[in-house]
Short mmCIF file of C-alpha atoms and ligand atoms in Angstrom, two decimals:
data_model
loop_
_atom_site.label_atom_id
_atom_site.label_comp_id
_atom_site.label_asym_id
_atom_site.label_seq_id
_atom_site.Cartn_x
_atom_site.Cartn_y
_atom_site.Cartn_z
CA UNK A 1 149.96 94.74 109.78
CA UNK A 2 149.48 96.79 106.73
CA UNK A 3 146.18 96.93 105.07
CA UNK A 4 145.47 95.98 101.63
CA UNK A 5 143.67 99.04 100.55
CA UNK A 6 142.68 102.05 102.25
CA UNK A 7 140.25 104.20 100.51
CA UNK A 8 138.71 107.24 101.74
CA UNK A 9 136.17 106.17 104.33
CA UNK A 10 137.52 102.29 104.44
CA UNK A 11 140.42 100.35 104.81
CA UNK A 12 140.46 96.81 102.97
CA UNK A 13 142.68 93.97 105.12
CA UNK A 14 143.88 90.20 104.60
CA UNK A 15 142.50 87.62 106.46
CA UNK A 16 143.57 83.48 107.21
CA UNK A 17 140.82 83.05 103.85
CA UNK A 18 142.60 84.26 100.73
CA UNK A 19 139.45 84.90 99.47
CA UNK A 20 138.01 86.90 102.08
CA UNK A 21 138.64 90.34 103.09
CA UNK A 22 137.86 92.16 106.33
CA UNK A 23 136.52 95.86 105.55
CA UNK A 24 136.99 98.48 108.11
CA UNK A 25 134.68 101.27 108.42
CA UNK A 26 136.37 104.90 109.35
CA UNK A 27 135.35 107.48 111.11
CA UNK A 28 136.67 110.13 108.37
CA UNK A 29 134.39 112.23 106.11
CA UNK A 30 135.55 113.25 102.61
CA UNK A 31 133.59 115.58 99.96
CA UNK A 32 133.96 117.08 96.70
CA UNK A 33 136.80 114.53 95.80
CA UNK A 34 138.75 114.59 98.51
CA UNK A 35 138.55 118.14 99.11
CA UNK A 36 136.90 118.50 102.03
CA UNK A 37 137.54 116.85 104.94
CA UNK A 38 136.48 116.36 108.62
CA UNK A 39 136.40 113.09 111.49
CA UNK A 40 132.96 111.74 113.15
CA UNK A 41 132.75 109.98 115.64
CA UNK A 42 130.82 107.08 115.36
CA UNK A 43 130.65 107.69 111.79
CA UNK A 44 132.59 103.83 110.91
CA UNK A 45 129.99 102.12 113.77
CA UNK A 46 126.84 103.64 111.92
CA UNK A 47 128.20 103.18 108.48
CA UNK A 48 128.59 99.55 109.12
CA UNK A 49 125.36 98.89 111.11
CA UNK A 50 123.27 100.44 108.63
CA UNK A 51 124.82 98.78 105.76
CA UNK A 52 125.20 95.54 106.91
CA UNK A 53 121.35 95.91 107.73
CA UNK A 54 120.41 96.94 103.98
CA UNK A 55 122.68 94.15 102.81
CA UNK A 56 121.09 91.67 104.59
CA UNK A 57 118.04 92.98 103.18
CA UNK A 58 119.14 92.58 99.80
CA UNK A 59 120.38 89.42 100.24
CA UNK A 60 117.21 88.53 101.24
CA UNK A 61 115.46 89.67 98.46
CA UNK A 62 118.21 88.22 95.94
CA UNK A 63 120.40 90.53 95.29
CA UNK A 64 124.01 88.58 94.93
CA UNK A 65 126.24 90.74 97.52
CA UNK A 66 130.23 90.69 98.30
CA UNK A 67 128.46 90.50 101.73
CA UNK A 68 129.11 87.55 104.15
CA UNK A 69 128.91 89.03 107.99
CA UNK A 70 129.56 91.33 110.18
CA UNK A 71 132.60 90.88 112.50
CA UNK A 72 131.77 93.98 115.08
CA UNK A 73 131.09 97.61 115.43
CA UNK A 74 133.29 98.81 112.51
CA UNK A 75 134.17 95.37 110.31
CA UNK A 76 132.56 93.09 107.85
CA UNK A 77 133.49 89.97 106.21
CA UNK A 78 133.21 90.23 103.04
CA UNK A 79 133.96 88.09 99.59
CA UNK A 80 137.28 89.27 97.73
CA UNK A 81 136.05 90.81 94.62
CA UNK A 82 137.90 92.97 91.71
CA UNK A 83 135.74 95.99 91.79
CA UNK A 84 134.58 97.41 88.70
CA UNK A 85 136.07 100.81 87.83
CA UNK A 86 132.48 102.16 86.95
CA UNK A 87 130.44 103.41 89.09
CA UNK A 88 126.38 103.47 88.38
CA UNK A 89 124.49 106.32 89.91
CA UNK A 90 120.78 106.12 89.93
CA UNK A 91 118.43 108.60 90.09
CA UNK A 92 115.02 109.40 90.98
CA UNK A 93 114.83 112.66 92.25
CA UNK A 94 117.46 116.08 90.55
CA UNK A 95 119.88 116.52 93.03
CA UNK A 96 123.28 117.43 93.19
CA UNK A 97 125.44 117.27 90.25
CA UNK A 98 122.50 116.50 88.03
CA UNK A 99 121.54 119.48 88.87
CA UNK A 100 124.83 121.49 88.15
CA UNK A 101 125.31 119.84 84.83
CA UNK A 102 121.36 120.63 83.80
CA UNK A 103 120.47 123.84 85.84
CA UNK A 104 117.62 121.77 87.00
CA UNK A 105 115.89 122.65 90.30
CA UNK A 106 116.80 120.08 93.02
CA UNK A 107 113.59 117.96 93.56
CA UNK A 108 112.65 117.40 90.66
CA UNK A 109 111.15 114.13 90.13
CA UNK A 110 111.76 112.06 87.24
CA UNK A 111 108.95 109.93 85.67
CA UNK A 112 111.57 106.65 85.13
CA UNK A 113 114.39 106.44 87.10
CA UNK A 114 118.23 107.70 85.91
CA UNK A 115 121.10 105.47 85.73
CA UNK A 116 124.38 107.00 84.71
CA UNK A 117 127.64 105.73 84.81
CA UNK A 118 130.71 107.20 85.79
CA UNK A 119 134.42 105.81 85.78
CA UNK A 120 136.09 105.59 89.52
CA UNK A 121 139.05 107.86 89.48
CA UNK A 122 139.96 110.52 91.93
CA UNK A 123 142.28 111.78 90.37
CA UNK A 124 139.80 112.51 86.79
CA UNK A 125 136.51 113.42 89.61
CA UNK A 126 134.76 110.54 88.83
CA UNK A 127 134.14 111.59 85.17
CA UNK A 128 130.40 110.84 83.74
CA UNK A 129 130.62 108.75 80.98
CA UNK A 130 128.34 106.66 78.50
CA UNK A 131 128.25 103.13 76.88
CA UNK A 132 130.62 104.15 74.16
CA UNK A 133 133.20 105.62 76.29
CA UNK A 134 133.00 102.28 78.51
CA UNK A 135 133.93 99.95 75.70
CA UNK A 136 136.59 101.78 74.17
CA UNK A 137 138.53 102.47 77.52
CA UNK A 138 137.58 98.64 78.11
CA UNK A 139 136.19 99.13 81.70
CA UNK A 140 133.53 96.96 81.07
CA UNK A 141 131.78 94.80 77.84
CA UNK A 142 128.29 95.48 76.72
CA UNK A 143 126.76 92.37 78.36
CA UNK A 144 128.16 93.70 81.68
CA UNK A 145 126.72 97.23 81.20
CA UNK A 146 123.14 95.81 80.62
CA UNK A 147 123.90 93.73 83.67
CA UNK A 148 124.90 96.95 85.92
CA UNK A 149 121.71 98.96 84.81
CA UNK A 150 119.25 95.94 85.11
CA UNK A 151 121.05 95.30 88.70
CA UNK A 152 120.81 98.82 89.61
CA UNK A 153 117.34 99.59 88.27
CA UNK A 154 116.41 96.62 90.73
CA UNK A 155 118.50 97.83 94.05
CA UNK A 156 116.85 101.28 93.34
CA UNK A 157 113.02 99.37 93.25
CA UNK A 158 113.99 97.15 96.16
CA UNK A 159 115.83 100.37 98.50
CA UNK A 160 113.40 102.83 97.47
CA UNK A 161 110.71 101.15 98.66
CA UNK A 162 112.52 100.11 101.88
CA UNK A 163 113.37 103.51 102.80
CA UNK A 164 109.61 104.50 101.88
CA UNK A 165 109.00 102.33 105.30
CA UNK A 166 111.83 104.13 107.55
CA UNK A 167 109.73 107.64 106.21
CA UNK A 168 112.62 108.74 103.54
CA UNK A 169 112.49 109.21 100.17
CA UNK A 170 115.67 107.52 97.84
CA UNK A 171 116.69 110.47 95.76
CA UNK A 172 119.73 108.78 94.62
CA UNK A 173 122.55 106.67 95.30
CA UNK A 174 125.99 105.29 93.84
CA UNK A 175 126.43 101.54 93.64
CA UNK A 176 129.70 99.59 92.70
CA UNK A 177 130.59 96.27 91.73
CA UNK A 178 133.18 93.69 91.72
CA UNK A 179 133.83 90.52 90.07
CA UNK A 180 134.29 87.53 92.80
CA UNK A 181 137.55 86.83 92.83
CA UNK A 182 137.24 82.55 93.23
CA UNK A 183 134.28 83.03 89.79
CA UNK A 184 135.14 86.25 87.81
CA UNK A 185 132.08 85.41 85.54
CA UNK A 186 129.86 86.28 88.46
CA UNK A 187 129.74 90.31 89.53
CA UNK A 188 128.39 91.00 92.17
CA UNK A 189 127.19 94.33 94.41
CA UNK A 190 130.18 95.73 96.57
CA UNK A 191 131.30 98.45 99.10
CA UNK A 192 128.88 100.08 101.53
CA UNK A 193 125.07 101.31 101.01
CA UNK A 194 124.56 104.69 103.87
CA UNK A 195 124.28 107.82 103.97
CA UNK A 196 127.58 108.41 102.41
CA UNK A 197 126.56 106.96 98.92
CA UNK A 198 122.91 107.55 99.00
CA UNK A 199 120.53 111.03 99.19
CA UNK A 200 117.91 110.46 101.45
CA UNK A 201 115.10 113.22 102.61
CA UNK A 202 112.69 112.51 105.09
CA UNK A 203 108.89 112.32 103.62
CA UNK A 204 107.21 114.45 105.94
CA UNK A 205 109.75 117.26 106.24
CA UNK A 206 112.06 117.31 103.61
CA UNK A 207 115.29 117.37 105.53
CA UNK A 208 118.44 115.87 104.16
CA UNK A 209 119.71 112.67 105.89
CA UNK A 210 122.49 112.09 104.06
CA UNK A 211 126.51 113.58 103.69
CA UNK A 212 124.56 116.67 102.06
CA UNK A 213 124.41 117.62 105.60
CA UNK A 214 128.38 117.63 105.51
CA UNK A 215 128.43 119.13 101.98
CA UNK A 216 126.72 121.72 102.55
CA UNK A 217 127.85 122.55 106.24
CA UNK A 218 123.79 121.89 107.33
CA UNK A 219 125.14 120.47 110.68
CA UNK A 220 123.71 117.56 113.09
CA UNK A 221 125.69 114.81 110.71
CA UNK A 222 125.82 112.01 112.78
CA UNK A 223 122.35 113.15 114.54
CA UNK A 224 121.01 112.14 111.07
CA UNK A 225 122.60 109.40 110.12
CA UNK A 226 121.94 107.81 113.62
CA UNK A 227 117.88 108.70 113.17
CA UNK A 228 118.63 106.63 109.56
CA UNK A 229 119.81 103.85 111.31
CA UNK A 230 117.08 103.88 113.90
CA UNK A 231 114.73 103.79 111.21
CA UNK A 232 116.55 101.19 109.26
CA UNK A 233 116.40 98.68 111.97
CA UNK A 234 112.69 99.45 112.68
CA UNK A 235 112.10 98.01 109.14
CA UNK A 236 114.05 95.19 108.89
CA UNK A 237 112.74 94.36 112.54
CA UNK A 238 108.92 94.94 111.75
N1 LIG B 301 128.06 109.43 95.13
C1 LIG B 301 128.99 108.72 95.84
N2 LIG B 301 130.29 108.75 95.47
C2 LIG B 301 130.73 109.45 94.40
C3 LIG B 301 129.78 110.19 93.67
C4 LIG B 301 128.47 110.16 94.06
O1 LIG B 301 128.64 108.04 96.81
O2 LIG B 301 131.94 109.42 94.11
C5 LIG B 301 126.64 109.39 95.51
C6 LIG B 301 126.18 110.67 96.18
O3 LIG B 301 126.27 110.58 97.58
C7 LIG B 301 124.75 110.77 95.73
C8 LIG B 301 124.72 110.08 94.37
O4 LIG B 301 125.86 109.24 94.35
O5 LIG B 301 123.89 110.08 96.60
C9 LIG B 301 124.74 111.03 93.21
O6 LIG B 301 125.81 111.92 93.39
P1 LIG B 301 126.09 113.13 92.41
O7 LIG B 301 126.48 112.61 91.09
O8 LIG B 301 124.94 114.07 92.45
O9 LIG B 301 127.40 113.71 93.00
P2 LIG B 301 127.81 114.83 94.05
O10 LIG B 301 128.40 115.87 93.17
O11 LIG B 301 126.63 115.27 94.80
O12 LIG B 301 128.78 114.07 94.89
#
């Protein structure tokens, strides 16, 4: 069997349920658009178990998710959706390539969060791009847009407050979204929330949690993102 899709660090695959997908969590590692790449082990298991906790967690809290379980170590069910070909970044914290575009020192700490939006291409880099740009290449209408930032503004209150219990600070994170394919009026929040998408530094020391440690060659990858994941599921437990 073929899959679907297969991104960078997922593979997208049919199932019986036309509307339902099954997405597959890989081990590999990509940065700087593809340029850099390396395998993890365990990287697909930790993805998964991390984001199918903070899912859960959004769910909870009433956030509408492509979400629906999680099949085993390295696959979720999830609803079929027609992702959105913006991305939303938000910010609370300078890092990375906020901090290339402004010559801003990384740490920096905003006094309102940052949303940005960016369109998904590999082969453009993700370009940053505002409103205007977004209705004239017709990626998305003005009612959507406020939708994205008002969603995103309240993932970034609900996460950054979760992760303020597992001891790490949010510094930023990319979102997408999709439109449900069986009710395109409804969009919904889609593909993973871990390490991979979000910047996360410990409270009390500082260190980075997140793929910077693969960006930046800082070592111990999968030794941090399994310490996330301990700490995830000591929140949602307690
Ligand atoms: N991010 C992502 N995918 C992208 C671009 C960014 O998951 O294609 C995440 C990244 O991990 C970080 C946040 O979004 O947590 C902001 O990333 P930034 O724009 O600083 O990009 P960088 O140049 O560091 O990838």
């Amino acid at each position: 069997m073929e899959p679907l899709y297969e991104g960078k660090a997922k593979r997208l695959w049919a199932t019986e349920d036309p509307e339902v997908l099954r997405m597959e969590f890989k081990n590999d590692a990509t940065a700087f658009n593809g340029e850099k790449k390396a395998q993890f082990e365990n990287k697909g298991r930790l993805n998964n178990e991390i984001s199918t906790l903070i899912y859960g967690y959004l769910e909870k809290e009433g956030v509408p998710t492509h979400f629906i379980r999680q099949i085993d170590a390295t696959n979720v069910e999830v609803h079929k959706v027609e992702i959105l070909m913006v991305e939303v970044i938000v910010r609370n914290l300078a890092a990375g390539s906020f901090c290339k575009r402004t010559g801003v020192e990384e740490g920096m700490v905003f006094s309102q969060p940052i949303v940005e939006f960016s369109i998904k291409s590999d082969e453009l880099g993700d370009p940053l791009v505002n409103d205007d740009y977004i209705r004239e290449l017709k990626l998305a209408t003005a009612e959507d847009l406020a939708f994205l930032r008002k969603s995103a503004l309240r993932v970034n209150e609900i996460l950054g407050g979760f992760f303020a219990e597992c001891g790490l600070k949010l510094v930023d994170f990319k979102l997408e979204f999709g439109r449900l394919a069986n009710d395109p009026s409804k969009i919904v929040l889609a593909d993973e929330i871990s390490p991979d998408g979000c910047r996360l530094w410990d409270l009390k020391s500082g260190e980075k949690m997140d793929k910077d440690r693969f960006r930046r060659d800082l070592g111990d990858v999968m030794e941090a993102y399994a310490e996330v994941l301990e700490r995830v599921k000591l929140a949602v437990g307690g």
